[in-house]
Coordinates of C-alpha atoms in Angstrom, one line a residue:
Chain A
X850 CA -6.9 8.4 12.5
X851 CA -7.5 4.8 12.6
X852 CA -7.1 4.3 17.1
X853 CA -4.1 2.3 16.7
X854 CA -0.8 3.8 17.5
X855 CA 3.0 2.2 16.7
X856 CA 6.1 3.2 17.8
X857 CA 8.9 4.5 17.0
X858 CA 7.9 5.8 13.7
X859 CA 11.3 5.5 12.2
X860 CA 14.3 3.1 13.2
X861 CA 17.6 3.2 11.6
X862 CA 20.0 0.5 12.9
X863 CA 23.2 -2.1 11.8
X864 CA 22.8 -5.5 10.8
X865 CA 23.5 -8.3 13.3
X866 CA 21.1 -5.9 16.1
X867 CA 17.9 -6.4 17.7
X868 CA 14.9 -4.0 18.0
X869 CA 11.4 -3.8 19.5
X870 CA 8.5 -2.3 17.8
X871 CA 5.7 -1.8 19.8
X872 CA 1.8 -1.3 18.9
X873 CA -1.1 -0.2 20.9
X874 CA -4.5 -1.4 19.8
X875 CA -7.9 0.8 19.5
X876 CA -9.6 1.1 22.7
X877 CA -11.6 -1.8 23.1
X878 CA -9.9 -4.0 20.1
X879 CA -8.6 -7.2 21.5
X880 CA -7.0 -8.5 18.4
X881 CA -3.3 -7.6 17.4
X882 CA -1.9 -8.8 14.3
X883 CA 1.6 -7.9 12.9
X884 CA 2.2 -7.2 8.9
X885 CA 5.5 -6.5 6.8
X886 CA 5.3 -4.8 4.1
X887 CA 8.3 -5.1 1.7
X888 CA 8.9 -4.3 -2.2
X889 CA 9.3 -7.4 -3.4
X890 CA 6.7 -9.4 -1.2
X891 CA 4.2 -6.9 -0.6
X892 CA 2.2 -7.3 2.9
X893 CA 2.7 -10.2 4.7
X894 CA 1.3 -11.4 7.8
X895 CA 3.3 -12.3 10.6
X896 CA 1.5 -12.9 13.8
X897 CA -1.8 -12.4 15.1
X898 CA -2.6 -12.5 19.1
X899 CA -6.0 -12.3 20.7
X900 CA -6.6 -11.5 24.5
X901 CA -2.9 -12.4 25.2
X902 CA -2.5 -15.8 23.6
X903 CA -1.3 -16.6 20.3
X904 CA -3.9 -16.8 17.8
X905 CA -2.2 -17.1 14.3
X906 CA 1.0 -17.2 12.7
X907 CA 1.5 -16.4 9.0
X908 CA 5.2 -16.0 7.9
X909 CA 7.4 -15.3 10.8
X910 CA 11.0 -15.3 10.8
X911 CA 12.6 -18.0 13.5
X912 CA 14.5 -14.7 14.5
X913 CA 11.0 -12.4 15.0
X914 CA 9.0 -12.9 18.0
X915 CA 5.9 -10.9 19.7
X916 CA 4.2 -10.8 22.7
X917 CA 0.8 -9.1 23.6
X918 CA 0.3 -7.7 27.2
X919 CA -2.1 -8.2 29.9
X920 CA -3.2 -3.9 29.1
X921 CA -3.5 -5.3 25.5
X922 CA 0.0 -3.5 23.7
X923 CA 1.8 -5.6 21.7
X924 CA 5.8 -5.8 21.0
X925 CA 7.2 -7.3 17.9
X926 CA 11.2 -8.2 18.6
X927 CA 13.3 -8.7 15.6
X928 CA 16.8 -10.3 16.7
X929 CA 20.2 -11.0 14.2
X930 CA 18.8 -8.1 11.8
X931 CA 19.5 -8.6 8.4
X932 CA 19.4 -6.0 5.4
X933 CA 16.4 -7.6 3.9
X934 CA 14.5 -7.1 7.2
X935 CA 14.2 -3.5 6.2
X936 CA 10.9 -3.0 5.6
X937 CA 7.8 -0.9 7.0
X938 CA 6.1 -3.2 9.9
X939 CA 2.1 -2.6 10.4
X940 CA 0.3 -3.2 13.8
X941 CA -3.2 -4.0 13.1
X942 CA -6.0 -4.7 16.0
X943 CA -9.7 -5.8 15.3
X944 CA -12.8 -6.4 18.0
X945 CA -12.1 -10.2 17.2
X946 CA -14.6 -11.4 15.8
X947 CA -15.3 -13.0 12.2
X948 CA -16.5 -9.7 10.6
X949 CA -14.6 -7.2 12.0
X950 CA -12.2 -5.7 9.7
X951 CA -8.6 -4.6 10.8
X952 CA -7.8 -1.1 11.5
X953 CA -4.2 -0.4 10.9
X954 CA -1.1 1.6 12.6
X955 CA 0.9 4.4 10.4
X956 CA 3.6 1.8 10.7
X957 CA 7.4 1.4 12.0
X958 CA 10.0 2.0 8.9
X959 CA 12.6 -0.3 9.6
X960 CA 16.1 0.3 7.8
X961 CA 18.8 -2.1 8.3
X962 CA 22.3 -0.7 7.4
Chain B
X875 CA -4.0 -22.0 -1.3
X876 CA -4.8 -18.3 -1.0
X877 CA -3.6 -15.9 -3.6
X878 CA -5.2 -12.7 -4.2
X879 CA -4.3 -10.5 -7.4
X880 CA -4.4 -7.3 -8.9
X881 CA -3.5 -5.1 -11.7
X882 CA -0.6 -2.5 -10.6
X883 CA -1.1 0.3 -12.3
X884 CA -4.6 2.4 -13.5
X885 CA -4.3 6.1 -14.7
X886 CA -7.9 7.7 -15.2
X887 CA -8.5 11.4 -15.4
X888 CA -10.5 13.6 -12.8
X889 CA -14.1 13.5 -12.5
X890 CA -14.1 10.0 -14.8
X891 CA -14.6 6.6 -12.6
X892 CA -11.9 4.5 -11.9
X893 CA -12.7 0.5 -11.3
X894 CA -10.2 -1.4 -9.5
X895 CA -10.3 -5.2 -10.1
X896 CA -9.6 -7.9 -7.9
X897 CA -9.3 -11.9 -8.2
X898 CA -8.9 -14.4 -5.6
X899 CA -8.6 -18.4 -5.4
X900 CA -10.2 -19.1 -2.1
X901 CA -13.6 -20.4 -2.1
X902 CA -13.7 -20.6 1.7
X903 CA -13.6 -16.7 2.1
X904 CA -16.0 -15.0 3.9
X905 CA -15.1 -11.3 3.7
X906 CA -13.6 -9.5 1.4
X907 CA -11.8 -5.7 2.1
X908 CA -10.6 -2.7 0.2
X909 CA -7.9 -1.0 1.6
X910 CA -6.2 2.7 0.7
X911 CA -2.8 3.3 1.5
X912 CA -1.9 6.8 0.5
X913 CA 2.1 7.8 0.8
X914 CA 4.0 7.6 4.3
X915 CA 0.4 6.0 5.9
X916 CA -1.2 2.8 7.1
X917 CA -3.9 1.3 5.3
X918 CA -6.9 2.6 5.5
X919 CA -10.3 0.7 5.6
X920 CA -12.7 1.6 2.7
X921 CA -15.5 -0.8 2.8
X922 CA -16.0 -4.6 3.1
X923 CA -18.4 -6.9 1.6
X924 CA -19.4 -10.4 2.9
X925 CA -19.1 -13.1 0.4
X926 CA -23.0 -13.7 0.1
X927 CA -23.5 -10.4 -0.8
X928 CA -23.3 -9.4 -4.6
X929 CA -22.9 -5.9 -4.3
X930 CA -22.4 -2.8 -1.8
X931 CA -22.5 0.7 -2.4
X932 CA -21.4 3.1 0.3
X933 CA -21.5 6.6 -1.3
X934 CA -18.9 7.5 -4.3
X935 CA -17.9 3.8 -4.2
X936 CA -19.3 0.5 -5.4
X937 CA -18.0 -3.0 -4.6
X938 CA -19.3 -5.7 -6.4
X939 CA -18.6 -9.2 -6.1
X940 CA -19.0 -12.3 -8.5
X941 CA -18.4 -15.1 -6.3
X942 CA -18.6 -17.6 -8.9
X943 CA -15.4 -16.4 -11.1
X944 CA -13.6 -15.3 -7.4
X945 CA -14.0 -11.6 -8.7
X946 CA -14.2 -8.5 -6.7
X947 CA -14.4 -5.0 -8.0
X948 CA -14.4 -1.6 -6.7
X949 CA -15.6 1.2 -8.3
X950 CA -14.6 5.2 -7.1
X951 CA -17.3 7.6 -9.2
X952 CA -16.3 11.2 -9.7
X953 CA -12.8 10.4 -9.0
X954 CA -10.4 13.0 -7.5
X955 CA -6.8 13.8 -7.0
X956 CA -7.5 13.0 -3.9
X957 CA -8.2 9.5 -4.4
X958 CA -4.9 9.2 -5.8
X959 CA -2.7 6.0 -3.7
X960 CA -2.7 2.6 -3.7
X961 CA -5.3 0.4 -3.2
X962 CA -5.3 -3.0 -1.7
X963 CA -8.1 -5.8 -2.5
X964 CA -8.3 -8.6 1.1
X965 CA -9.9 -11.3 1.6
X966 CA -10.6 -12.8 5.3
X967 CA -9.4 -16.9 5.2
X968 CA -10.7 -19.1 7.7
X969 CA -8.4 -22.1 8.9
X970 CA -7.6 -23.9 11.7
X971 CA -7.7 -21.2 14.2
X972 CA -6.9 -18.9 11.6
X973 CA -8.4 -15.6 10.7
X974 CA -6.1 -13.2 9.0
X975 CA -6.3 -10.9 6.1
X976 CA -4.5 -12.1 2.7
X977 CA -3.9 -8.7 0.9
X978 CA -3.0 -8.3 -3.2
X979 CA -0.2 -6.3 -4.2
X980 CA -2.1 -3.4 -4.3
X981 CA -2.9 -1.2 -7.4
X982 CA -1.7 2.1 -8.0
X983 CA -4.2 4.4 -8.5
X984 CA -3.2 7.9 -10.5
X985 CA -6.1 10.6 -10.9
X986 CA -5.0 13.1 -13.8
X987 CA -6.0 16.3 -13.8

């Protein structure tokens, strides 16, 4: 058990719909960073958030945003879902620094219908 | 740019060792991760090597790192159906603000019997 918790675990929904995934990071970890893993694109970084504030961004969708709160959870909305959206979406938090490695959630399976 | 690559598949039989290969274009790394995802999970940290290291061994596995040809390698000895998943090669990139993980597209790793 890596410490960092996402939920849900599974979400079903229509295209044209908006969701909220939500991540909380490993007790003392004040890094987030969102990841998508698809077939065809393999992991992809998305966002990354640090105490709060917006530390990164890799390649996020106009449509995606994410947020971290002041207790440190994170929330990743995706709006106007499309069937390529479907994917698995991995929360990962780190201490913060330069050599701490990223511990990563179980994931949110996404499945656009 | 950053690019990371690996083979996708590697069958090896039990109790033989299995070595994973990884190659990456950015000079500018500083870390570099193996990951294990096995089915319906997150990845998994294995071990991580900084980039003025040569190698690291942390029990039944080996990583060793040839910084001049950009090639990481991990090694599993004694490898058992239980090592069976996929394995992703990372490498930490430092831009303008940025620190994120770039991750392969993972090799499939299948321990025979």
């Amino acid at each position: 058990d890596s410490g960092v918790t996402q939920t849900p675990k599974h979400l079903i929904t229509a295209t044209g719909q908006r969701v909220t995934l939500r991540c909380s990071p490993r007790s003392g970890d004040l890094s987030v960073y969102w990841y998508q893993q698809s077939l065809d694109q393999g992991l992809q970084f998305l966002i990354q958030y640090y105490n709060g504030e917006e530390r990164a961004k890799g390649n996020i969708l106009e449509r995606f945003s994410a947020q971290q709160f002041p207790d440190l959870h994170s929330e990743l909305n995706l709006s106007s879902l499309e069937l390529g959206d479907s994917a698995l979406y991995f929360c990962a938090s780190s201490v913060g620094g330069e050599s701490s490695p990223l511990h990563f959630g179980n994931g949110t399976r996404l499945t656009v219908t | 740019g950053e690019d990371v690559e690996q083979s996708l598949f590697l069958s090896v039989r039990e109790g033989d060792s299995s070595v994973i290969n990884c190659t990456y274009t950015d000079s500018s790394s500083t870390y570099l991760y193996w990951y294990k995802q096995e089915p319906g999970a997150g990845l998994q940290l294995l071990t991580y090597i900084f980039s003025n290291m040569d190698m690291k061994q942390d029990q039944r596995l080996t990583v060793l790192l040839n910084k001049k040809d950009k090639h990481l390698s991990l090694r599993i000895a004694d490898t058992q159906t239980g090592d069976s998943a996929i394995y992703f090669c990372a490498e930490s990139t430092r831009g303008t603000g940025r620190r994120a993980l770039t991750f392969g597209s993972g090799t499939r790793l299948q321990v025979q019997p």
